[in-house]
Coordinates of C-alpha atoms in Angstrom, one line a residue:
Chain K
M25 CA 16.3 -12.7 -32.4
K26 CA 17.9 -16.4 -32.8
R27 CA 15.9 -18.5 -35.3
S28 CA 15.4 -22.4 -34.2
W29 CA 12.7 -24.3 -33.0
Q30 CA 13.9 -24.1 -29.2
Y31 CA 14.2 -20.4 -29.0
G32 CA 10.7 -20.5 -31.0
L33 CA 9.2 -22.7 -28.1
A34 CA 11.0 -20.5 -25.4
Y35 CA 9.4 -16.8 -26.8
A36 CA 6.3 -18.9 -27.0
V37 CA 6.0 -19.7 -23.3
I38 CA 7.2 -16.0 -22.8
G39 CA 4.4 -14.4 -25.2
L40 CA 2.2 -16.6 -23.1
A41 CA 3.0 -15.0 -20.2
I42 CA 3.2 -11.8 -21.3
L43 CA -0.7 -12.2 -22.7
A44 CA -1.2 -13.4 -19.2
F45 CA -0.2 -10.2 -17.2
V46 CA -1.8 -8.2 -20.0
Y47 CA -5.0 -9.8 -19.2
Y48 CA -4.3 -8.6 -15.6
F49 CA -4.2 -5.1 -16.7
I50 CA -7.5 -4.9 -19.1
V51 CA -9.0 -6.5 -15.8
Y52 CA -7.3 -3.5 -13.6
N53 CA -8.7 -1.2 -16.0
I54 CA -12.2 -2.3 -15.6
Y55 CA -12.1 -2.2 -11.7
A56 CA -10.3 1.1 -12.0
F57 CA -12.8 2.9 -14.6
A58 CA -15.7 1.6 -12.8
L59 CA -14.7 2.7 -9.7
F60 CA -14.0 6.4 -11.5
R61 CA -18.0 6.4 -12.2
F62 CA -18.8 5.5 -8.8
P63 CA -19.6 8.6 -6.5
F64 CA -19.8 7.2 -3.1
D65 CA -17.3 5.3 -0.9
Y66 CA -16.4 2.5 -2.1
E67 CA -13.5 1.4 0.7
Q68 CA -14.7 3.4 4.2
G69 CA -11.5 5.5 4.4
E70 CA -11.9 7.0 1.0
G71 CA -13.9 10.1 1.7
F72 CA -12.3 10.9 4.5
E73 CA -8.9 11.8 2.5
L74 CA -11.6 13.8 0.2
A75 CA -12.8 15.6 2.9
N76 CA -9.0 16.2 4.0
V77 CA -8.5 18.0 0.4
V78 CA -11.7 19.6 1.1
W79 CA -10.2 21.4 4.0
Y80 CA -7.6 22.0 2.4
S81 CA -9.6 24.1 -0.4
R82 CA -11.1 25.8 2.1
G83 CA -7.8 27.3 3.2
E84 CA -7.5 25.0 6.4
T85 CA -5.4 22.0 7.4
P86 CA -7.2 19.1 8.3
Y87 CA -5.1 18.5 11.3
R88 CA -7.5 19.5 14.1
D89 CA -9.2 19.1 17.4
S90 CA -11.3 16.1 17.4
S91 CA -12.7 16.4 20.8
S92 CA -14.6 19.1 19.3
Y93 CA -17.2 19.6 16.3
P94 CA -16.9 18.4 13.6
F95 CA -14.7 16.1 15.4
F96 CA -12.7 15.4 12.1
S97 CA -8.9 15.0 12.1
T98 CA -6.6 12.8 9.7
N99 CA -3.7 10.3 10.7
Y100 CA -2.0 10.8 7.4
A101 CA 0.6 13.3 5.7
P102 CA -0.8 16.0 3.2
V103 CA 1.3 15.3 -0.2
F104 CA -0.9 13.1 -1.7
H105 CA -4.1 15.6 -0.9
L106 CA -2.4 18.1 -1.9
V107 CA -1.4 17.0 -5.2
I108 CA -5.6 16.5 -5.6
L109 CA -6.3 19.5 -4.4
P110 CA -6.7 21.3 -8.1
L111 CA -8.8 18.8 -9.3
V112 CA -11.1 19.0 -6.5
L113 CA -10.7 23.2 -6.8
I114 CA -11.7 22.7 -10.7
F115 CA -14.3 19.9 -10.5
G116 CA -15.8 20.0 -6.5
P117 CA -15.2 17.2 -4.1
E118 CA -15.5 14.3 -6.5
Y119 CA -14.4 10.6 -5.6
W120 CA -12.9 10.2 -9.1
T121 CA -10.5 12.5 -8.7
G122 CA -8.2 10.6 -6.0
R123 CA -9.1 7.2 -7.5
L124 CA -7.4 8.7 -10.6
V125 CA -4.4 9.9 -9.2
S126 CA -3.7 6.9 -7.2
Y127 CA -4.3 4.9 -10.5
L128 CA -1.7 6.6 -12.5
G129 CA 0.7 6.9 -9.8
T130 CA 0.4 3.1 -9.9
L131 CA 1.1 2.6 -13.8
L132 CA 4.0 5.5 -12.9
T133 CA 5.3 2.6 -10.4
A134 CA 5.0 -0.3 -13.0
A135 CA 6.9 2.4 -15.6
A136 CA 9.7 2.9 -13.4
I137 CA 10.1 -0.5 -12.5
G138 CA 9.9 -1.9 -16.2
Y139 CA 12.7 1.2 -17.0
A140 CA 15.0 -0.1 -14.3
V141 CA 14.7 -3.8 -15.7
Q142 CA 15.5 -2.7 -19.3
R143 CA 18.1 -0.2 -18.2
E144 CA 20.1 -3.2 -17.0
S145 CA 18.6 -6.4 -18.9
Q146 CA 17.7 -4.7 -22.4
R147 CA 15.0 -7.1 -22.5
W148 CA 11.9 -5.6 -23.4
W149 CA 9.6 -8.4 -22.8
L150 CA 11.4 -9.1 -19.2
A151 CA 10.8 -5.2 -18.2
A152 CA 7.0 -5.1 -19.5
I153 CA 6.4 -8.3 -17.5
S154 CA 8.2 -7.2 -14.5
G155 CA 6.1 -3.5 -14.4
L156 CA 2.6 -5.3 -15.4
A157 CA 3.6 -8.4 -12.4
F158 CA 3.1 -5.1 -10.2
L159 CA -0.6 -4.0 -11.4
A160 CA -1.5 -8.2 -11.8
S161 CA -0.5 -8.4 -7.8
N162 CA -3.8 -8.8 -6.0
Y163 CA -2.7 -6.0 -3.3
V164 CA -2.0 -3.5 -6.2
Y165 CA -5.3 -4.5 -7.8
H166 CA -7.5 -4.2 -4.8
V167 CA -6.0 -0.1 -3.5
G168 CA -4.4 1.0 -7.0
P169 CA -7.7 2.9 -8.0
I170 CA -9.0 3.7 -4.7
F171 CA -8.7 7.4 -3.2
R172 CA -6.3 6.4 -0.5
Q173 CA -2.6 7.9 -0.5
H174 CA -0.6 4.5 0.0
M175 CA -0.2 3.4 -3.4
F176 CA 1.0 7.4 -3.9
M177 CA 3.6 6.7 -1.8
V178 CA 4.8 3.3 -3.0
M179 CA 5.1 5.5 -6.5
F180 CA 7.1 7.8 -4.8
E181 CA 9.4 5.6 -3.1
T182 CA 9.8 3.5 -6.2
L183 CA 10.7 6.5 -8.6
A184 CA 13.2 7.6 -5.6
I185 CA 15.1 3.9 -5.5
V186 CA 15.0 3.9 -9.0
W187 CA 16.6 7.4 -9.8
L188 CA 19.1 6.7 -6.8
A189 CA 20.2 3.6 -8.4
V190 CA 21.0 5.4 -11.9
T191 CA 22.3 8.3 -10.4
V192 CA 25.1 6.5 -8.0
S193 CA 25.4 3.8 -11.2
R194 CA 26.2 7.1 -13.4
E195 CA 28.7 8.6 -10.9
E196 CA 30.4 5.6 -10.9
Q197 CA 30.7 4.8 -14.6
T198 CA 31.7 8.7 -15.2
G199 CA 33.6 9.4 -12.0
Q200 CA 32.1 12.7 -11.3
K201 CA 29.7 13.4 -8.2
S202 CA 25.8 14.6 -8.9
N203 CA 25.1 16.5 -6.1
R204 CA 21.7 17.5 -8.1
G205 CA 20.9 13.8 -8.8
W206 CA 21.0 13.1 -5.0
L207 CA 19.3 16.1 -4.4
I208 CA 16.1 15.1 -6.4
G209 CA 16.3 11.4 -5.3
M210 CA 16.4 12.9 -1.4
G211 CA 13.3 14.9 -2.6
L212 CA 11.7 12.2 -3.4
L213 CA 12.3 10.3 -0.6
L214 CA 10.9 13.2 1.3
L215 CA 7.8 13.5 -0.8
A216 CA 7.2 9.3 -0.1
G217 CA 7.6 10.0 3.7
Y218 CA 4.9 12.9 3.7
T219 CA 2.6 10.7 1.5
K220 CA 3.0 8.3 4.3
Q221 CA 4.8 7.9 7.0
L222 CA 5.1 4.0 6.2
A223 CA 8.1 5.1 3.5
Y224 CA 10.4 4.9 6.1
A225 CA 11.8 1.9 5.4
T226 CA 12.6 2.7 1.8
I227 CA 14.3 5.7 3.0
A228 CA 15.8 3.5 5.5
A229 CA 17.1 1.4 2.5
A230 CA 18.1 4.4 0.5
F231 CA 20.5 5.4 3.1
I232 CA 22.0 2.3 4.1
F233 CA 22.8 1.9 0.2
L234 CA 24.3 5.6 0.2
F235 CA 26.2 5.0 3.5
L236 CA 27.7 1.6 1.8
R237 CA 29.1 2.9 -1.7
Q238 CA 30.0 6.9 -0.2
W239 CA 29.5 6.9 3.8
K240 CA 31.2 10.4 4.0
R241 CA 28.8 11.6 1.8
A242 CA 25.8 9.9 2.8
I243 CA 26.2 11.3 6.3
L244 CA 26.3 14.6 5.3
W245 CA 23.4 14.4 3.2
A246 CA 21.7 11.9 6.0
I247 CA 22.2 14.9 8.6
G248 CA 20.9 17.4 5.5
F249 CA 18.0 15.1 5.0
I250 CA 16.7 14.8 9.0
L251 CA 17.0 18.6 9.4
T252 CA 14.9 19.5 6.3
A253 CA 12.6 16.4 7.2
G254 CA 12.3 18.0 10.8
A255 CA 11.9 21.5 10.3
I256 CA 8.8 20.5 7.9
F257 CA 7.4 18.4 10.8
L258 CA 8.1 21.4 13.4
L259 CA 6.5 23.9 10.8
F260 CA 3.1 21.9 10.4
T261 CA 3.1 21.1 14.1
W262 CA 3.5 25.2 14.7
I263 CA 0.8 25.8 11.9
T264 CA -1.6 23.4 13.7
D265 CA -1.1 24.2 17.1
G266 CA 0.5 20.7 17.6
Y267 CA -2.2 18.8 16.1
W268 CA -0.3 17.9 13.5
F269 CA 2.1 15.8 16.3
I270 CA -1.0 14.3 17.4
S271 CA -2.9 13.6 14.2
T272 CA 0.4 11.8 12.4
V273 CA 2.5 10.2 15.3
A274 CA 0.4 9.8 18.4
S275 CA -3.0 8.2 16.9
N276 CA -0.4 5.7 14.7
I277 CA 0.2 4.0 17.6
N278 CA -1.9 0.9 17.6
R279 CA -2.2 -2.6 19.1
F280 CA -0.2 -5.2 17.4
V281 CA -2.1 -8.5 16.1
P282 CA 0.5 -11.6 15.8
G283 CA -2.2 -13.7 14.3
Q284 CA -2.7 -10.8 11.5
T285 CA 0.9 -10.3 11.2
V286 CA 1.8 -14.3 10.5
A287 CA -1.8 -14.5 8.2
L288 CA -0.5 -11.8 6.1
L289 CA 2.7 -12.6 6.0
R290 CA 2.0 -15.7 4.9
Q291 CA -0.5 -14.5 2.7
F292 CA 1.9 -12.5 0.8
V293 CA 4.7 -15.1 0.3
Q294 CA 1.8 -17.8 -0.8
L295 CA 0.6 -14.9 -3.8
H296 CA 4.2 -13.8 -4.7
L297 CA 6.0 -17.0 -4.3
I298 CA 8.0 -16.4 -7.3
I299 CA 9.0 -13.1 -7.5
V300 CA 9.7 -13.1 -3.8
L301 CA 11.8 -16.2 -4.0
A302 CA 13.7 -14.5 -6.9
A303 CA 14.5 -11.7 -5.2
A304 CA 15.8 -13.0 -2.1
A305 CA 17.7 -15.1 -3.8
F306 CA 19.4 -12.6 -5.5
A307 CA 19.5 -10.6 -2.6
V308 CA 21.5 -13.7 -1.0
Y309 CA 23.5 -13.5 -4.4
Q310 CA 24.8 -10.3 -4.1
L311 CA 25.6 -10.5 -0.6
Y312 CA 27.7 -12.8 -0.7
F313 CA 29.2 -12.8 -4.5
E314 CA 29.1 -9.0 -5.2
R315 CA 27.9 -5.6 -4.2
L316 CA 24.6 -4.8 -2.8
S317 CA 22.7 -3.0 -5.0
I318 CA 20.1 -0.3 -3.7
Y319 CA 17.3 -2.8 -5.0
A320 CA 18.0 -5.4 -2.9
I321 CA 18.7 -3.9 -0.2
W322 CA 15.3 -1.9 -0.6
F323 CA 13.5 -5.3 -1.1
V324 CA 14.6 -6.8 2.4
L325 CA 14.0 -4.0 4.2
A326 CA 10.9 -3.3 2.6
A327 CA 9.5 -7.4 2.8
L328 CA 10.5 -6.7 6.9
N329 CA 8.5 -3.7 6.7
G330 CA 5.5 -5.5 5.7
L331 CA 5.5 -7.1 9.5
T332 CA 3.9 -3.7 10.2
A333 CA 0.9 -5.0 8.2
G334 CA -0.2 -6.7 11.7
K335 CA -1.1 -3.5 13.6
W336 CA -4.6 -3.3 14.1
G337 CA -5.8 -1.2 11.1
A338 CA -3.3 -1.8 8.8
G339 CA -3.8 -4.6 5.9
E340 CA -2.4 -6.2 2.8
S341 CA -1.1 -3.0 1.3
Y342 CA 1.8 -2.5 4.0
Y343 CA 3.4 -5.0 1.6
A344 CA 2.9 -3.1 -1.6
T345 CA 6.1 -2.0 -1.8
A346 CA 7.6 -5.2 -1.2
V347 CA 5.6 -6.1 -4.2
A348 CA 7.1 -3.2 -6.3
A349 CA 10.6 -4.4 -4.9
A350 CA 10.2 -7.8 -5.5
C351 CA 8.7 -7.3 -9.3
L352 CA 12.0 -4.9 -9.9
V353 CA 14.7 -7.2 -8.4
S354 CA 13.5 -10.8 -9.8
G355 CA 13.4 -9.0 -13.2
L356 CA 17.2 -8.3 -12.4
A357 CA 17.6 -11.9 -11.2
F358 CA 16.2 -13.4 -14.2
H359 CA 18.4 -11.2 -16.3
R360 CA 21.7 -12.2 -14.8
L361 CA 20.3 -16.2 -15.4
L362 CA 19.5 -15.6 -18.6
A363 CA 22.9 -13.8 -19.3
W364 CA 24.9 -16.5 -17.3
G365 CA 23.2 -19.1 -19.4
E366 CA 23.9 -17.0 -22.8
Q367 CA 27.8 -16.5 -21.8
R368 CA 28.2 -20.2 -20.9
A369 CA 26.6 -20.9 -24.4
A370 CA 29.2 -18.5 -26.0
D371 CA 31.4 -20.5 -24.7
D372 CA 29.9 -23.5 -25.7
K373 CA 28.3 -25.5 -29.2
P374 CA 25.5 -23.5 -29.7
L375 CA 22.0 -25.2 -29.7
A376 CA 24.2 -28.8 -29.3
V377 CA 22.1 -31.2 -27.3
G378 CA 24.4 -31.8 -24.0
S379 CA 26.1 -28.8 -24.0
W380 CA 25.8 -25.5 -22.6
G381 CA 24.7 -24.1 -25.8
M382 CA 21.1 -25.5 -24.8
A383 CA 20.5 -23.2 -21.7
P384 CA 19.5 -20.1 -23.2
P385 CA 16.5 -21.6 -24.6
I386 CA 16.0 -23.7 -21.9
L387 CA 16.0 -20.8 -19.4
L388 CA 13.7 -18.6 -21.7
A389 CA 11.6 -21.0 -21.1
G390 CA 11.9 -22.2 -17.8
I391 CA 11.8 -18.0 -16.9
G392 CA 8.3 -18.0 -18.7
L393 CA 6.9 -21.0 -17.0
L394 CA 7.6 -19.2 -13.7
Y395 CA 6.1 -16.1 -14.4
L396 CA 3.1 -18.1 -15.8
I397 CA 3.0 -19.7 -12.4
Q398 CA 3.4 -16.5 -10.9
A399 CA 0.6 -15.3 -13.1
D400 CA -2.0 -18.1 -11.7
R401 CA -0.8 -17.5 -8.3
V402 CA -2.6 -13.8 -8.2
F403 CA -5.5 -14.8 -10.2
H404 CA -8.3 -12.4 -9.6
S405 CA -10.8 -11.5 -11.8
P406 CA -14.7 -9.9 -11.9
T407 CA -16.9 -12.3 -13.5
H408 CA -19.8 -10.3 -14.2
T409 CA -19.4 -10.7 -18.3
P410 CA -19.6 -14.1 -20.4
F411 CA -16.2 -12.7 -21.5
L412 CA -14.3 -12.9 -17.8
R413 CA -16.5 -15.9 -16.8
G414 CA -15.4 -17.8 -19.8
V415 CA -11.8 -16.7 -19.6
A416 CA -12.2 -18.0 -15.5
A417 CA -14.0 -21.5 -16.4
A418 CA -11.3 -21.8 -19.1
L419 CA -8.5 -21.5 -16.8
G420 CA -10.0 -23.8 -14.4
K421 CA -11.0 -21.3 -12.0
P422 CA -14.5 -20.7 -10.1
T423 CA -16.7 -18.3 -11.8
Y424 CA -18.5 -16.8 -8.7
A425 CA -17.9 -16.7 -5.0
E426 CA -20.3 -17.1 -2.4
I427 CA -20.2 -14.6 0.8
P428 CA -22.6 -12.9 3.0
P429 CA -23.1 -9.1 2.8
Q430 CA -21.1 -7.4 5.7
T431 CA -23.7 -6.3 8.5
G432 CA -21.5 -5.0 11.3
C433 CA -24.5 -3.0 12.4
S434 CA -27.2 -5.3 11.8
A435 CA -28.5 -9.2 12.1
P436 CA -26.1 -11.6 9.7
Q437 CA -27.5 -12.6 6.3
P438 CA -26.8 -15.7 4.4
A439 CA -24.3 -16.0 1.8
R440 CA -25.3 -15.0 -1.8
P441 CA -23.2 -15.3 -5.0
V442 CA -20.7 -12.4 -5.8
Y443 CA -19.1 -12.5 -9.3
Y444 CA -16.0 -11.8 -8.6
V445 CA -12.9 -14.7 -7.8
D446 CA -9.6 -13.8 -6.0
S447 CA -6.6 -15.9 -5.1
A448 CA -6.2 -13.9 -2.3
G449 CA -9.9 -14.9 -0.9
V450 CA -12.9 -12.9 -1.9
S451 CA -13.3 -9.6 0.3
L452 CA -15.3 -6.4 -0.8
L453 CA -12.3 -4.9 -2.4
G454 CA -11.6 -6.1 -6.1
I455 CA -15.9 -6.5 -7.2
P456 CA -16.3 -3.9 -9.7
P457 CA -19.3 -1.4 -8.3
T458 CA -22.6 -1.4 -10.4
A459 CA -25.4 0.9 -11.2
E460 CA -27.2 -0.8 -8.2
D461 CA -24.4 0.2 -6.2
A462 CA -24.6 3.8 -6.9
A463 CA -28.4 3.7 -6.9
A464 CA -28.2 2.4 -3.4
G465 CA -25.5 5.2 -2.4
R466 CA -28.1 8.0 -4.3
E467 CA -30.9 6.5 -1.8
I468 CA -29.1 6.8 1.6
A469 CA -27.9 9.9 0.0
A470 CA -31.3 10.9 0.0
R471 CA -32.1 9.9 4.0
V472 CA -29.3 12.7 4.6
A473 CA -31.0 15.2 2.2
A474 CA -34.2 14.8 3.4
T475 CA -33.0 16.2 7.0
N476 CA -32.3 19.2 8.2
T477 CA -28.5 18.6 9.7
P478 CA -25.1 16.5 8.3
S479 CA -25.6 13.0 9.2
F480 CA -23.1 11.8 12.1
S481 CA -22.2 8.7 9.3
E482 CA -19.3 6.1 9.5
E483 CA -18.6 7.1 5.9
A484 CA -18.3 10.6 4.4
S485 CA -19.8 10.3 0.9
F486 CA -23.3 10.3 2.1
N487 CA -22.6 13.9 3.6
L488 CA -20.3 15.3 0.8
Y489 CA -22.8 14.1 -1.7
N490 CA -25.6 17.0 -0.1
G491 CA -22.7 19.3 0.3
R492 CA -22.5 18.9 3.9
E493 CA -20.0 19.2 6.6
V494 CA -18.2 15.7 7.3
I495 CA -18.8 14.7 10.7
T496 CA -16.0 12.5 12.6
N497 CA -13.4 10.5 11.2
P498 CA -14.6 6.6 12.6
P499 CA -11.3 4.8 12.7
Y500 CA -8.8 8.0 13.3
L501 CA -11.1 8.7 16.8
L502 CA -11.0 5.1 17.5
N503 CA -7.4 5.4 17.3
L504 CA -7.4 8.5 19.8
F505 CA -9.5 6.9 22.0
E506 CA -7.6 4.0 22.1
N507 CA -4.6 6.0 23.3
N508 CA -6.3 8.3 25.8
L509 CA -6.0 11.4 23.6
L510 CA -9.6 12.1 23.0
D511 CA -12.2 14.1 24.8
L512 CA -15.5 12.6 23.9
T513 CA -17.6 15.2 26.2
E514 CA -18.9 17.4 23.3
M515 CA -19.7 14.7 21.0
L516 CA -21.6 12.6 23.5
D517 CA -23.2 15.3 24.7
A518 CA -24.3 16.6 21.2
L519 CA -25.7 13.0 20.6
D520 CA -27.4 13.3 24.1
Q521 CA -28.9 16.1 22.9
Q522 CA -30.1 14.4 19.2
Q523 CA -28.4 17.2 17.3
F524 CA -27.8 15.2 14.1
D525 CA -30.9 14.2 12.1
T526 CA -29.6 10.9 11.0
V527 CA -26.8 8.6 12.1
I528 CA -25.6 6.2 9.9
L529 CA -23.7 2.8 10.6
R530 CA -21.5 0.3 8.6
S531 CA -19.0 -1.2 10.9
Q532 CA -19.3 0.7 14.0
F533 CA -15.8 1.6 14.4
Y534 CA -16.7 4.3 16.8
P535 CA -14.8 4.1 20.4
W536 CA -17.7 2.1 22.6
P537 CA -18.9 5.1 24.4
I538 CA -20.2 6.8 21.2
L539 CA -22.0 3.7 20.0
Q540 CA -23.5 3.2 23.7
M541 CA -24.8 6.9 23.4
I542 CA -26.1 6.3 19.5
G543 CA -27.7 2.7 20.4
Q544 CA -29.7 4.9 23.8
R545 CA -30.7 8.1 21.4
Y546 CA -31.2 6.8 18.0
E547 CA -32.8 3.4 16.4
T548 CA -32.3 2.0 13.2
Q549 CA -35.5 2.3 11.1
E550 CA -33.8 1.2 7.4
L551 CA -31.0 -0.9 6.0
I552 CA -29.7 -0.3 2.8
E553 CA -27.0 -2.5 1.1
M554 CA -24.3 -1.2 -1.1
N555 CA -21.3 -2.5 -1.9
G556 CA -21.8 -6.1 0.2
F557 CA -22.2 -3.8 3.1
V558 CA -25.4 -3.5 5.0
Y559 CA -26.0 0.1 5.9
C560 CA -27.9 1.2 9.0
I561 CA -29.8 4.3 8.8
M562 CA -30.7 5.6 11.9
Y563 CA -33.3 8.3 13.2
P564 CA -33.9 9.9 16.8
T565 CA -35.7 8.0 18.9
Q566 CA -38.9 9.9 20.9
R567 CA -37.9 11.0 24.4
Chain M
M20 CA 27.7 -8.8 13.2
I21 CA 28.4 -5.9 15.5
S22 CA 25.0 -4.3 14.9
G23 CA 23.3 -7.5 15.5
L24 CA 25.6 -8.1 18.7
L25 CA 24.6 -4.5 19.5
G26 CA 21.0 -5.1 18.6
I27 CA 20.9 -8.0 21.5
V28 CA 22.3 -6.0 24.5
G29 CA 20.2 -3.1 23.8
L30 CA 17.1 -5.3 23.6
L31 CA 18.5 -7.0 27.0
A32 CA 19.2 -3.7 28.4
I33 CA 15.6 -3.0 28.2
D34 CA 14.8 -5.1 30.9
L35 CA 17.9 -4.4 32.8
F36 CA 16.8 -1.0 33.1
R37 CA 13.3 -1.8 32.9
V38 CA 12.4 0.6 30.7
G39 CA 9.7 -1.4 29.3
N40 CA 6.1 -1.8 30.1
Y41 CA 6.3 -4.9 31.6
G42 CA 8.6 -7.3 32.9
G43 CA 10.6 -10.0 31.4
I44 CA 11.3 -11.0 27.7
G45 CA 7.7 -10.3 25.5
P46 CA 6.8 -11.7 22.5
M47 CA 7.9 -8.6 20.6
Q48 CA 11.5 -8.5 22.3
R49 CA 11.7 -12.4 21.6
L50 CA 11.1 -11.7 18.2
A51 CA 14.1 -8.8 17.6
L52 CA 16.4 -11.3 19.7
T53 CA 15.7 -13.4 17.0
A54 CA 16.2 -11.2 14.4
A55 CA 19.3 -10.0 15.8
G56 CA 20.6 -13.1 16.4
L57 CA 20.1 -14.0 12.4
I58 CA 21.9 -10.8 11.8
V59 CA 25.0 -12.2 14.1
L60 CA 24.8 -15.5 11.8
V61 CA 25.0 -13.9 8.6
G62 CA 27.7 -11.7 9.7
L63 CA 29.6 -14.6 10.7
T64 CA 29.2 -16.0 7.2
L65 CA 30.4 -12.9 5.5
L66 CA 34.1 -12.6 7.9
P67 CA 35.5 -15.1 5.5
A68 CA 34.9 -12.1 2.7
G69 CA 37.5 -10.2 4.7
N70 CA 37.6 -6.4 3.4
R71 CA 35.4 -6.8 0.4
P72 CA 32.9 -3.9 -0.2
A73 CA 29.4 -4.6 0.9

């Protein structure tokens, strides 16, 4: 390291930036470990993902006819659930299993980003910040440690892109083709696609890059890839009597909400402004002045694919791949800027005022400052402890927010303090669950245990906690209903005959005829709040 | 540039052959046409680069 006060100052700024992102990593772990201990749904879809694993553990697939009992199916591909299967077989249907796997996936993604930046830059601090910046994104923080397959897809996407970049780079350096390298890259892409279908943009980015570099070979491999993916698809369709197709394709056709698209795009750019601008500038630079890297193509396609966050049922996590790509590409962009400054300095008088020799420390400090600005933009932190509250206050941030409990099935309630602050806006994702939340969950589960049937519940955890069958998957049923793919006859009949001793509602995601029938045959007798949501515990009405 | 032009032709063909469910140019179609137009513009600015590999 060069010794001078200018470099000392520059590295001090870099040190502060590292400190900021390490702090976010600590905050991420506080949230993650609180979730590992929480035995109920934190996010509504978690339990249904766990239910998928339960189906596999019985030797059956979750792709089923939702028109008949238990009215369950899923619109997600199986890789994430199959990875968790051994844990569920050993420990039972526990929420920590999937949360842990998803969390570890985010760490691996951050490590892959760091590796890619380190490989090209040989600057450990830049690699560290690039990887940690991924974990510091509000979007990654919110969904990284929950039992959803999205971040596991991002992990496979990132590993595939980095692997292919390294493989092609080595091929071009040595002049030797590595079919094994391509095969592993294709395998990772296939795993990403069969974790969640949204990976198609990354798959397209990989093949566009391979086509630009070795077009004949890329076409041959693309044919092989499509045939393999297609064969797996047909096999699943055959095994599940066609329900795989209905579940993973037909049910995913959702209406587009233009307002949601614009709002999420604006939020994505505002939160990640520095890394997005740096990555975009680097992609434009490569387009006009050198060859396009796989990373630049990936960033552009991932950002464009983020626009699909405007679909009903989609959300901020659809930008997680773009965040990963932006962290990686911005790291490369900053490295190139530093390398350019160092080269100019080497040709001029070192550290002389008014010469290019001052460029490297100025650029270093500038990049450190930009990362500090980026860190400030994504600010999020629980503030339930004096230390966390003190840090937020010292940074001039609010120490709490006021939001009302979510009352999708009951009367609105006034806002109350929540000890969590987030520049993305405080929603109920990101707040570590407490012992009171767990107690409330056990209370709801006890209501189900006191009856003789599984609950017709909008969340799976209360049945899973009591070892009972998971009935329905409401958002999935709503998708099917809106696409005219669901026959409600048997479900309506069961509710009409009050075959379920309890109904538990939270957001009323069920198709309207179901909600109407519940309203006629069941009545709310108790409201219990958990994680900021008010749950309506309903029992059969007297007839 | 060629892919952008093909995109524009394809998007207009949706109306020409009435493949879509609705008549006229819809909001999504307008968005896609703008994107295809941008691709054409970027393609045009890349013409001076000649045969340099991308």
